[in-house]
Coordinates of C-alpha atoms and ligand atoms in Angstrom, one line a residue:
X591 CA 0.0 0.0 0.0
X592 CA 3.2 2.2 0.7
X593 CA 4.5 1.6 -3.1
X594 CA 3.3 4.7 -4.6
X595 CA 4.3 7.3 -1.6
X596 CA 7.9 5.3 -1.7
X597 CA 8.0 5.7 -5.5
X598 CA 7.3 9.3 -5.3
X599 CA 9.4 10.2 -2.7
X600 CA 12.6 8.6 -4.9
X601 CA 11.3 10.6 -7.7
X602 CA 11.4 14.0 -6.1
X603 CA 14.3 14.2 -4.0
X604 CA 15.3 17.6 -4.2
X605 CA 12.0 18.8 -2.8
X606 CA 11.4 19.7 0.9
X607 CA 7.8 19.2 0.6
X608 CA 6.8 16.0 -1.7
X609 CA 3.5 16.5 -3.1
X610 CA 1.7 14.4 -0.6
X611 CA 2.2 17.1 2.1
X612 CA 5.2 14.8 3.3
X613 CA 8.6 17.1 4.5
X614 CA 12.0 15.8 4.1
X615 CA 13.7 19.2 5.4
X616 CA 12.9 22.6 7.4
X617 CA 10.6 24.5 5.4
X618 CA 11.3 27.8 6.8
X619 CA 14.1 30.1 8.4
X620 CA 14.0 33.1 10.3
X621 CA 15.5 35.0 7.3
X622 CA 12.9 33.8 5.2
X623 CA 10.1 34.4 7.6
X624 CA 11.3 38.2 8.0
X625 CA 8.6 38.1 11.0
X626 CA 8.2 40.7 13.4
X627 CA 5.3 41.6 15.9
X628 CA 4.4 43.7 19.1
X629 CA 3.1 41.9 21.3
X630 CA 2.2 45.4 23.1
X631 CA -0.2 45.7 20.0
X632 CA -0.8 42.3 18.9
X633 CA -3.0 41.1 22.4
X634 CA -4.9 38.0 23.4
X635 CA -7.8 37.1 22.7
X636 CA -8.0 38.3 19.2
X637 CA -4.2 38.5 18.3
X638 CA -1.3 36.7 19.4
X639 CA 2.4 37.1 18.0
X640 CA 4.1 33.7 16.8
X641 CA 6.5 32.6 19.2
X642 CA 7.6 29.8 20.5
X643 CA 7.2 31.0 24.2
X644 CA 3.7 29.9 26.0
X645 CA 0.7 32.7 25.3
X646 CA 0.0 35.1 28.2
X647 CA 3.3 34.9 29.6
X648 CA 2.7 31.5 31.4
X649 CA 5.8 29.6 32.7
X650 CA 5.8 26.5 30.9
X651 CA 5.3 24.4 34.1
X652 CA 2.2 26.6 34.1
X653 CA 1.2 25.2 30.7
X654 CA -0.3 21.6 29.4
X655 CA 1.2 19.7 27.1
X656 CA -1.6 19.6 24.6
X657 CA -1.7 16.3 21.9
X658 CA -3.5 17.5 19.3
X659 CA -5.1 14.5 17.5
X660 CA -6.5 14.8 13.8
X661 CA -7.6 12.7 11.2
X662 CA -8.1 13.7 7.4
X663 CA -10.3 13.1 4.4
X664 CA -13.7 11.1 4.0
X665 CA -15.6 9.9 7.2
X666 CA -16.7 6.6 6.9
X667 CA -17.5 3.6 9.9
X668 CA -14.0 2.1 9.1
X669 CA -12.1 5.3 9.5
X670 CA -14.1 6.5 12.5
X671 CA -13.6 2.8 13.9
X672 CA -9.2 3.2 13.4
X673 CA -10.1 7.0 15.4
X674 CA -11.2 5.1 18.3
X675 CA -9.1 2.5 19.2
X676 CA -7.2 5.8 20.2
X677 CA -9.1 7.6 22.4
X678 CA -12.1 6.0 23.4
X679 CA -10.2 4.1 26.3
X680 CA -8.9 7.4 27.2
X681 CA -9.9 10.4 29.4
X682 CA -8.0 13.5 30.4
X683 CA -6.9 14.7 33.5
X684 CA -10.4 15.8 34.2
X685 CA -11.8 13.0 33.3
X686 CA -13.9 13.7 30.0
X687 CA -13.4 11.7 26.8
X688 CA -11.0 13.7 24.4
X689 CA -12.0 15.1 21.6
X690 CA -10.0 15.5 18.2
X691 CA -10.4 17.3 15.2
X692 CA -12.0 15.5 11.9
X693 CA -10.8 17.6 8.5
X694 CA -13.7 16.0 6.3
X695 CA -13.6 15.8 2.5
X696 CA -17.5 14.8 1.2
X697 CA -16.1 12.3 -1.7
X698 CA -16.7 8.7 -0.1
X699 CA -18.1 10.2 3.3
X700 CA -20.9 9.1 5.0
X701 CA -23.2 12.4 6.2
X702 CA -24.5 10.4 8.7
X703 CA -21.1 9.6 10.7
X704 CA -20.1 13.1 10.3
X705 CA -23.4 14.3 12.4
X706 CA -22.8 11.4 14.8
X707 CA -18.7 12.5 15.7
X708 CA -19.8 15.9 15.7
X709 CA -23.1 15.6 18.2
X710 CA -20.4 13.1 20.5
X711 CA -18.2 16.3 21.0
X712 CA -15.8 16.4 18.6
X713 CA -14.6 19.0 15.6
X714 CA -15.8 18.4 12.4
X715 CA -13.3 21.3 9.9
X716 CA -13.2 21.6 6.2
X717 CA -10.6 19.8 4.0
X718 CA -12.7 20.5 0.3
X719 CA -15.1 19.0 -1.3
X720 CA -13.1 16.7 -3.6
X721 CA -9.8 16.6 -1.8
X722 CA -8.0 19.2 -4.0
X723 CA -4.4 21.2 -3.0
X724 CA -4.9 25.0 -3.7
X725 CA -8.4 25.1 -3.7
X726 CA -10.8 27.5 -5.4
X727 CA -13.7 29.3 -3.6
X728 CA -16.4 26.9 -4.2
X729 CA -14.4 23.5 -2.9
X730 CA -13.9 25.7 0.5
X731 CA -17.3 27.1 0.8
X732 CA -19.0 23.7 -0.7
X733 CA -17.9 21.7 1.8
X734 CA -19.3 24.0 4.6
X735 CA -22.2 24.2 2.5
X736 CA -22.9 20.3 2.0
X737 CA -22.1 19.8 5.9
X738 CA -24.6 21.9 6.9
X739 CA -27.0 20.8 4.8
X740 CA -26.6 16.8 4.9
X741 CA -24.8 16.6 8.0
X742 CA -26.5 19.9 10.0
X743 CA -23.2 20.9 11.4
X744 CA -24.0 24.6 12.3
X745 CA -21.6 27.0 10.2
X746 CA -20.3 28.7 12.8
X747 CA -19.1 25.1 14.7
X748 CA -16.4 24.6 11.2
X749 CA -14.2 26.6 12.1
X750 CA -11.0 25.0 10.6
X751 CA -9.5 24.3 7.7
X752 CA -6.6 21.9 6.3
X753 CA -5.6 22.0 3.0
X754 CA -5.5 18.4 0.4
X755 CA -1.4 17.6 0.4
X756 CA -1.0 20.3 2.6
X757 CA -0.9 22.4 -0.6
X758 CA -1.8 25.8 0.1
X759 CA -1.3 29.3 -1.4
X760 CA -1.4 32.6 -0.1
X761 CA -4.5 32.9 -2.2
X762 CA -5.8 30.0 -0.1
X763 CA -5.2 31.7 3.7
X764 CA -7.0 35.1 1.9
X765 CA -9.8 32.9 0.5
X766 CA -10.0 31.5 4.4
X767 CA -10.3 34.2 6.1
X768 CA -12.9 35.8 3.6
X769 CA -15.2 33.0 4.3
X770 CA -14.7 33.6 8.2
X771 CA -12.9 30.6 8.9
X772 CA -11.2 30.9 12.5
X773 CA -7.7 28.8 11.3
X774 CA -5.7 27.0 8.8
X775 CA -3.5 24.0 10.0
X776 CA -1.8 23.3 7.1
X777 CA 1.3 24.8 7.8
X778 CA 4.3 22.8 9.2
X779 CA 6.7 23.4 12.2
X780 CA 9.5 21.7 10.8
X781 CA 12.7 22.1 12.9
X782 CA 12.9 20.7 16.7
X783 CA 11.7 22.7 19.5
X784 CA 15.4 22.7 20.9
X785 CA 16.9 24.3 17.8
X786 CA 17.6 27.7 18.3
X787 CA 16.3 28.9 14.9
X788 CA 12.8 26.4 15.2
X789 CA 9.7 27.7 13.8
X790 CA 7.8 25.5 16.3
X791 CA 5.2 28.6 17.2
X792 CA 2.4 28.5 19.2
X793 CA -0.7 29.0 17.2
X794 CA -0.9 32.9 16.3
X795 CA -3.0 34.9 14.1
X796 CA -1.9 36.6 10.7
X797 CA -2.3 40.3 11.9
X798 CA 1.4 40.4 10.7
X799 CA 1.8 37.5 8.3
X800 CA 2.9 33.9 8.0
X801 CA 6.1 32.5 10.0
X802 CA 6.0 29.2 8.9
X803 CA 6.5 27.6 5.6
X804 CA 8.4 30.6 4.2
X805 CA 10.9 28.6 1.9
X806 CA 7.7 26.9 0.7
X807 CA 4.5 29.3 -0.6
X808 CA 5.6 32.0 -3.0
X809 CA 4.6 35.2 -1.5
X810 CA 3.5 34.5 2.0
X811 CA 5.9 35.8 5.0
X812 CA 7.8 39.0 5.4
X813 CA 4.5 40.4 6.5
X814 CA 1.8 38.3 4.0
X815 CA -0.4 37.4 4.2
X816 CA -2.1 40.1 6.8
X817 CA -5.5 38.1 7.7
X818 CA -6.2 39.9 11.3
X819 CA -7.6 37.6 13.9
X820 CA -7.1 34.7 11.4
X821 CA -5.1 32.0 13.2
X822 CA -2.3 29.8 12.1
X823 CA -2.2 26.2 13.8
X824 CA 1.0 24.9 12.9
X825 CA 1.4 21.5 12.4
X826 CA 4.0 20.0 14.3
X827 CA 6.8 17.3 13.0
X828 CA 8.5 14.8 15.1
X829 CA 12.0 14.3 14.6
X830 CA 14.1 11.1 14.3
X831 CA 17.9 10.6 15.3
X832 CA 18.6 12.8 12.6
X833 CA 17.3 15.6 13.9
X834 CA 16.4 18.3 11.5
X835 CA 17.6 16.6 8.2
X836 CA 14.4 13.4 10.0
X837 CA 11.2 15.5 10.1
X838 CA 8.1 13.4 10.4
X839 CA 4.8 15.5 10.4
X840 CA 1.4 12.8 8.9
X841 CA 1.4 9.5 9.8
X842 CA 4.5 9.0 11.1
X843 CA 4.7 5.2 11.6
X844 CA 4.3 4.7 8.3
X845 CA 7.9 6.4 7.9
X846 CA 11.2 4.6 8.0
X847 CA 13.2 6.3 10.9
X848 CA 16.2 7.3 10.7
X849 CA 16.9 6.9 7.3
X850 CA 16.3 3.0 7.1
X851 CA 14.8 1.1 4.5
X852 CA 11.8 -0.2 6.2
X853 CA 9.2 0.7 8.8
X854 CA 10.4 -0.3 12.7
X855 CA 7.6 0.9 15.3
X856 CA 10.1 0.8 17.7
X857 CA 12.3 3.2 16.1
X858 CA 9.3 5.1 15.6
X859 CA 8.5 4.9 19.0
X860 CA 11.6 5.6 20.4
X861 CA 12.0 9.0 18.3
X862 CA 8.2 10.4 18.7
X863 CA 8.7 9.8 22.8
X864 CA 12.4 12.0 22.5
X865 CA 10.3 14.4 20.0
X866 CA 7.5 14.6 23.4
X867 CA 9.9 15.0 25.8
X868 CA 11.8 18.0 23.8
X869 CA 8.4 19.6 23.9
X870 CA 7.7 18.6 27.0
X871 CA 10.7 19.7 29.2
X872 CA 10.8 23.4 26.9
X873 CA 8.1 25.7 26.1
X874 CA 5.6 22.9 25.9
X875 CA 4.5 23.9 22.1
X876 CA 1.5 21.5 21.4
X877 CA 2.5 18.3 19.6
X878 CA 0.2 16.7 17.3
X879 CA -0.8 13.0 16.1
X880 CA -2.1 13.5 12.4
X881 CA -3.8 10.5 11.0
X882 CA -4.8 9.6 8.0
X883 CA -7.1 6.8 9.6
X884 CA -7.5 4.4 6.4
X885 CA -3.9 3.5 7.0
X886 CA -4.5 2.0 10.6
X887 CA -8.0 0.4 10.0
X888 CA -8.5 -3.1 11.1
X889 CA -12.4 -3.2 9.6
X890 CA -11.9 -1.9 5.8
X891 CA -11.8 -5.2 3.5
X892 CA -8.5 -5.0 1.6
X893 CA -6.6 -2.8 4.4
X894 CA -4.5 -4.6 7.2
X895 CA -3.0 -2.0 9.4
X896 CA -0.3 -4.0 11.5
X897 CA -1.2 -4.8 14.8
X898 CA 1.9 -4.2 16.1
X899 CA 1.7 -0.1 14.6
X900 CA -1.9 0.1 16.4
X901 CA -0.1 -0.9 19.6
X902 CA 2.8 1.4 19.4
X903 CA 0.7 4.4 18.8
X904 CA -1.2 3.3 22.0
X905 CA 2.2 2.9 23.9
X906 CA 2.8 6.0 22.9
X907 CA -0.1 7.4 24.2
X908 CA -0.4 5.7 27.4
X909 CA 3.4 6.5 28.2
X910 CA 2.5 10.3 27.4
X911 CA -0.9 10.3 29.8
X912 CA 1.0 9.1 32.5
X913 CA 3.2 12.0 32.7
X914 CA 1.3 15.3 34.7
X915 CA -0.4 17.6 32.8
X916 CA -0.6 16.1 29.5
X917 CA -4.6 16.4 27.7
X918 CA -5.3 14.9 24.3
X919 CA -7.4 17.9 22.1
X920 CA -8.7 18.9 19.3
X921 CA -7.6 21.7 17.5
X922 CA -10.8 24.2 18.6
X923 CA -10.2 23.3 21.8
X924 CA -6.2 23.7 22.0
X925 CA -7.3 27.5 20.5
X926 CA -9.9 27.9 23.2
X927 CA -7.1 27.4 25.9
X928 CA -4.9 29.5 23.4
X929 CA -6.8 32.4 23.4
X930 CA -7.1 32.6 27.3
X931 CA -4.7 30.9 28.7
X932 CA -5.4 29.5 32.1
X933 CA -2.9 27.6 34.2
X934 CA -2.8 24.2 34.9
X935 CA -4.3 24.7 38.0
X936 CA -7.1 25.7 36.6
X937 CA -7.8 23.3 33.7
X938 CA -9.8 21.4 35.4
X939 CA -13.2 24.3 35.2
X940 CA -11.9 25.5 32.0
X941 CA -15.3 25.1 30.0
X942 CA -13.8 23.9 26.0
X943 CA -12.3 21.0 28.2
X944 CA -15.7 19.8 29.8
X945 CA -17.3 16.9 29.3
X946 CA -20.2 17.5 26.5
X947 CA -22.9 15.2 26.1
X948 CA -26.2 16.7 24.6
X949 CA -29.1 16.1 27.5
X950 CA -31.7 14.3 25.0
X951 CA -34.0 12.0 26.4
X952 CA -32.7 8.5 25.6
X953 CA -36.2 7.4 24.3
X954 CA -37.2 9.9 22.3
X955 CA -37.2 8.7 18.3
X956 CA -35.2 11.8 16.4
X957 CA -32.6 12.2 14.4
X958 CA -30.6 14.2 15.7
X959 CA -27.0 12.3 15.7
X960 CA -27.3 10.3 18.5
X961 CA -27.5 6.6 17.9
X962 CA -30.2 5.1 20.1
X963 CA -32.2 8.7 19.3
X964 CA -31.8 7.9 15.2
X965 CA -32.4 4.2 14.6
X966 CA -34.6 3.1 12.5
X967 CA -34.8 6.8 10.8
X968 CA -32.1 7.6 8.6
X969 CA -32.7 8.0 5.0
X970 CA -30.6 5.9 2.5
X971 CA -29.0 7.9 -0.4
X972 CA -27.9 5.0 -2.9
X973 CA -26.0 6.8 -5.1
X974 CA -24.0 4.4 -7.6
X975 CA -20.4 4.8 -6.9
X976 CA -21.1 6.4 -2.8
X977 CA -24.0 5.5 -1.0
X978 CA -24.6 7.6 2.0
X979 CA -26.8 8.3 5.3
X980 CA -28.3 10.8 6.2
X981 CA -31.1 12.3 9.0
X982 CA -31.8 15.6 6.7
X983 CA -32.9 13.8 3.3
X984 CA -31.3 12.9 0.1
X985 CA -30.5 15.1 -2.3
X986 CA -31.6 14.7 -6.0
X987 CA -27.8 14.1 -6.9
X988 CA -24.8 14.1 -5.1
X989 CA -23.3 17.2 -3.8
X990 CA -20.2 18.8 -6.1
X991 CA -18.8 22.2 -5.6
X992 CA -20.7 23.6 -8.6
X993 CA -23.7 22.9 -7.0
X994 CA -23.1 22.1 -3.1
X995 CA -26.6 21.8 -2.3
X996 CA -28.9 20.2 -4.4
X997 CA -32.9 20.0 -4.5
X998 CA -34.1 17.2 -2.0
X999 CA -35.0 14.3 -4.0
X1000 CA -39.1 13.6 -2.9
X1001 CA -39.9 11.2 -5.4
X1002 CA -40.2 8.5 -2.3
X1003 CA -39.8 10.1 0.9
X1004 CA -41.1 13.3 2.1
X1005 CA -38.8 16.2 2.2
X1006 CA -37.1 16.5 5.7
X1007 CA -36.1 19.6 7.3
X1008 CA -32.5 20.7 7.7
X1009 CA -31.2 22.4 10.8
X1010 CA -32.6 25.5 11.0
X1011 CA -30.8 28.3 12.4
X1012 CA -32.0 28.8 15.9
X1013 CA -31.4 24.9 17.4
X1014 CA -28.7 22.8 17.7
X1015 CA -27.7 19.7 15.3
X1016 CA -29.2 16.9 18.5
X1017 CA -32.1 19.0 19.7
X1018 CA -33.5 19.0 16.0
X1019 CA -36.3 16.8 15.0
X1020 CA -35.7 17.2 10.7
X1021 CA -38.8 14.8 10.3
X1022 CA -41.0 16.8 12.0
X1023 CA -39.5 19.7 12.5
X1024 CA -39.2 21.2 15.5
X1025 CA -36.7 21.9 18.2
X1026 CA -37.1 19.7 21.1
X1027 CA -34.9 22.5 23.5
X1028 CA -37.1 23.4 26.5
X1029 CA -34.6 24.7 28.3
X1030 CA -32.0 27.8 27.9
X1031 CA -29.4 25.4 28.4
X1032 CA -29.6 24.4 24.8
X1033 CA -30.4 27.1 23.2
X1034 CA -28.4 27.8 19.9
X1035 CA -28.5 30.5 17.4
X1036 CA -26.0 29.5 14.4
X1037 CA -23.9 32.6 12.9
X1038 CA -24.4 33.0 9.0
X1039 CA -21.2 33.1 6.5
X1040 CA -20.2 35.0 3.5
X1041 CA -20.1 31.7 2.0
X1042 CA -22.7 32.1 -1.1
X1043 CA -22.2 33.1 -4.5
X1044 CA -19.8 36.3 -4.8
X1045 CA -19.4 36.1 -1.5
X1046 CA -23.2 36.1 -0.4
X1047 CA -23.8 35.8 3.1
X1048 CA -25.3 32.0 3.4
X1049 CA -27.4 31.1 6.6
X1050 CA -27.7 27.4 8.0
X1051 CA -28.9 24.7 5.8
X1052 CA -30.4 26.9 2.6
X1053 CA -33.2 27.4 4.3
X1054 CA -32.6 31.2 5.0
X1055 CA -34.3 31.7 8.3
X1056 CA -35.0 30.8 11.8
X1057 CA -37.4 27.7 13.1
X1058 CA -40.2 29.9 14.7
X1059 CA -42.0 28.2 17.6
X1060 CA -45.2 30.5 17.9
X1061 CA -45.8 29.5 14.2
X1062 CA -45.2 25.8 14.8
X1063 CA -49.0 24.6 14.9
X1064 CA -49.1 26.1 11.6
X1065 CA -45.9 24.7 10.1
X1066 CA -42.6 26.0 9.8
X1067 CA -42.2 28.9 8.9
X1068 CA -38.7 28.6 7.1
X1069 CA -38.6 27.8 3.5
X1070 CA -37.4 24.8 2.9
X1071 CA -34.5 24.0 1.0
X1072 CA -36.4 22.8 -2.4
X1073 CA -38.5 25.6 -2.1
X1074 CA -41.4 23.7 -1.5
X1075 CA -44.3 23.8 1.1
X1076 CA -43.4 20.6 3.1
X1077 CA -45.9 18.4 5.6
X1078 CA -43.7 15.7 6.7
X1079 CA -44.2 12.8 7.1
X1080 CA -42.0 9.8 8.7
X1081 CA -40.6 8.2 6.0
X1082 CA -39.5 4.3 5.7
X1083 CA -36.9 3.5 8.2
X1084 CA -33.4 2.3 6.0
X1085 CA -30.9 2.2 8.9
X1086 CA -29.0 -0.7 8.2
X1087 CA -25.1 -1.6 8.9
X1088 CA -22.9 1.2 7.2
X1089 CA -21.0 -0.9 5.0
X1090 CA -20.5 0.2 1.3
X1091 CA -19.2 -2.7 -0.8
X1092 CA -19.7 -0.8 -4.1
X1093 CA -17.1 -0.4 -6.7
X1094 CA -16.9 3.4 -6.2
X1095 CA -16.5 3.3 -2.6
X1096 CA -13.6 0.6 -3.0
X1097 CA -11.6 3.0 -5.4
X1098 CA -12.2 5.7 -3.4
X1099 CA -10.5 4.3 -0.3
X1100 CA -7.7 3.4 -2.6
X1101 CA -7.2 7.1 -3.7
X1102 CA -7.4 7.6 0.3
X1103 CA -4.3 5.4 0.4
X1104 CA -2.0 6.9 -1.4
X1105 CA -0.8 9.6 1.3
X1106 CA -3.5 12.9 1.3
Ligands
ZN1555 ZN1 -6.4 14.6 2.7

């Protein structure tokens, strides 16, 4: 399954960044960076200076060591499945579940898993439509668009962005921040924490440009792009016995260390626990496991992670929980604790850190994300080459960036309503619609985004408006997506194991396997 990364990375040796978003080398230097910021100007919460020292002018013993965990490209039971024989044996310190962060591209996913991660806590961020690098407009703003529609992931929850390859322009961060996205993390930190010249920055905001990947994007640093309050997650790279000249940054057990021929978890091991311990034992800059899930899946026919790889990564993990202070996160909540930085001692009542678990009534029948809520009532969209689930109703044809949203298809289930603007994704009933929040502790008013045509400001799920409860006896009083009056109806039940055994869906976890 490795041939074709190990084939291209022979063929492009002179590169620092291979076209699969892999790094053989740093990828910036101070000179090429030409960075400079105030930090008497540039202030928490809505700008922050890169640097490589804690924000708010914490001590590092002050400061966790954050994990960030993410996993890219199409969201599917087997992928979700590899996620969680990660974390779901895990808590943190204050004993929630940790979350991670899910950059979802729609070819090959499964709507319905998407509202299910998202509803158990976790961050659901952009990475296009179609998984392309340097993407234009409508792959961004699609995806955001398709999500909220099929998915009913409020706009203002994706936040994030990562780009396909980690290929990104300057064009890209501009085209970001027009479409109020709170971060890219597609940038790399790529020399060690204890180098005096690393570009291992905390997260910081673009007010005075890019600082990483200056020998890498024509026209970004020295000052570019300026995207105020726009934030910069760096990704950061593990580093084998060879230091600076062994950057690993995705997927690093599928790497040879130390410029062997083969794959040793042990020597994989060995170097991501030194990597840790740099960060840990300095300025504690975030360190981040960034997965491409296909790879370590033990239920996708035709993919046979090693067992032994699984483990190690575990290992890893459990070594790195046992040491004070350390909290697996996703990348909205790392920024959370970024942009007001609280001390250790206080972590534990530090609110993006809490447990979260939507307080629906276990027997109701909606679907709303949660499993035992949404059995029995998802609609089946059995489109040839990717079936999908979803609670909000099929669309006519599948989603593409030239048209993100298509008309509901009604031909033999009644329309369904998507997530209006005014309740959250597990307090929504889309088959009857209404909101089933009583109370004002889940009360939810989604932000709209100038995500439409020409920049159009685009409010949740196409349909424009809020759910209005005084009107509710007499139906909604949104439009609906398709434009038409709807009474709705339950529809057939088609919930049925999400397995996909079509053609389509095989070739598209083989695209998924080549490194993304
Ligand atoms: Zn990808």
């Amino acid at each position: 399954m490795m041939l074709p990364f190990v084939l291209l990375s022979t063929l492009l040796p002179l590169l620092v960044v291979a076209q699969d978003g892999s790094i053989s080398g740093p990828t910036s230097s101070s000179q090429a960076a030409g960075y400079s910021c105030d930090p008497n100007k540039c202030k928490l919460p809505t700008c922050n200076c890169a640097s490589t020292s804690p924000p708010g002018g914490l001590k590092p013993s002050d400061v966790p060591q954050f994990i960030v965990f993410t996993a890219d490209d199409a969201i599917q039971s087997y992928t979700l499945d590899a996620v969680n024989q990660f974390l779901a044996q895990r808590k943190n310190p204050n004993g929630c579940p940790p979350k991670m962060t899910y950059f979802t591209s729609l070819s090959f996913t499964n709507y319905t898993l998407v509202t299910d991660w998202y509803v158990a806590g976790n961050e659901i961020a952009d990475h296009t439509m179609t998984h392309v690098g340097t993407p234009p407009a409508d792959e961004i703003n699609g995806n955001l668009i398709a999500l909220n529609a099929l998915a009913g992931i409020p706009l203002s929850d994706i936040k994030g962005f990562r780009a396909p390859f980690l290929n990104y322009s300057v064009d890209t961060l501009k085209l970001l921040a027009q479409s109020a996205f709170t971060y890219d993390s597609s940038a790399a930190a790529s020399i060690p924490v204890d180098d005096p010249d690393t570009d291992a920055f905390w997260p910081y905001t673009l007010d005075n440009g890019m600082a990483n990947d200056c020998l890498e994007v024509p026209g970004s640093c020295k000052g570019e792009p300026k995207l105020p309050g726009f934030w910069e997650i760096p990704m950061y790279a593990f580093f084998d016995n060879r230091g600076v000249a062994g950057p690993h940054l995705m997927d690093p057990w599928l790497d040879a260390a130390n410029g062997q021929s083969t794959v040793d978890d042990a020597a994989t091991l060995d170097y991501m626990k030194k990597t840790f311990t740099a960060h840990y034992n300095g300025n504690r800059q975030p360190i981040g496991l960034y997965t491409h899930p296909i790879h370590l899946s033990l239920t996708y026919p035709g993919v046979n992670a090693p067992k032994s790889t699984i483990a190690m990564i575990n290992n890893f993990l459990d070594w790195a929980q046992e040491q004070q202070n350390v909290w697996i996160v996703s990348n909205e909540q790392l920024l959370e604790w970024v942009k007001n930085p609280v001390p250790v001692s206080q972590l534990n009542d530090f609110v993006p850190l809490k447990c979260s678990s939507p307080n629906v009534d276990a027997s109701m029948k909606i679907c709303n994300g949660v499993p035992q809520n949404e059995n029995g009532l998802l609609s089946h969209c059995a489109f040839s080459d990717f079936p999908f689930y979803t609670c909000y109703g099929c669309p006519s044809e599948q989603p593409s960036p030239a048209n993100p949203n298509p008309p509901q298809a009604t031909s033999s289930a009644p329309a369904r309503h998507r997530l209006p603007t005014n309740c959250s994704t597990p307090f929504w009933d889309p088959i009857d619609g209404k909101c089933v929040c009583n109370s004002d502790s889940c009360k939810f008013t989604d932000l709209s985004r100038p995500i439409g045509p020409n920049g159009a400001n685009l409010t949740g799920g196409g349909t424009g408006s809020d759910f209005n409860p005084s009107a509710a006896d007499a139906g909604p009083s949104y439009v609906p997506f398709n434009g038409a009056a709807v009474s709705s109806r339950l529809p057939q039940g088609v919930w049925s194991a999400v397995l996909l055994g079509s053609v389509g869906a095989v070739l598209g976890a083989l695209g998924v396997i080549s490194r993304l």
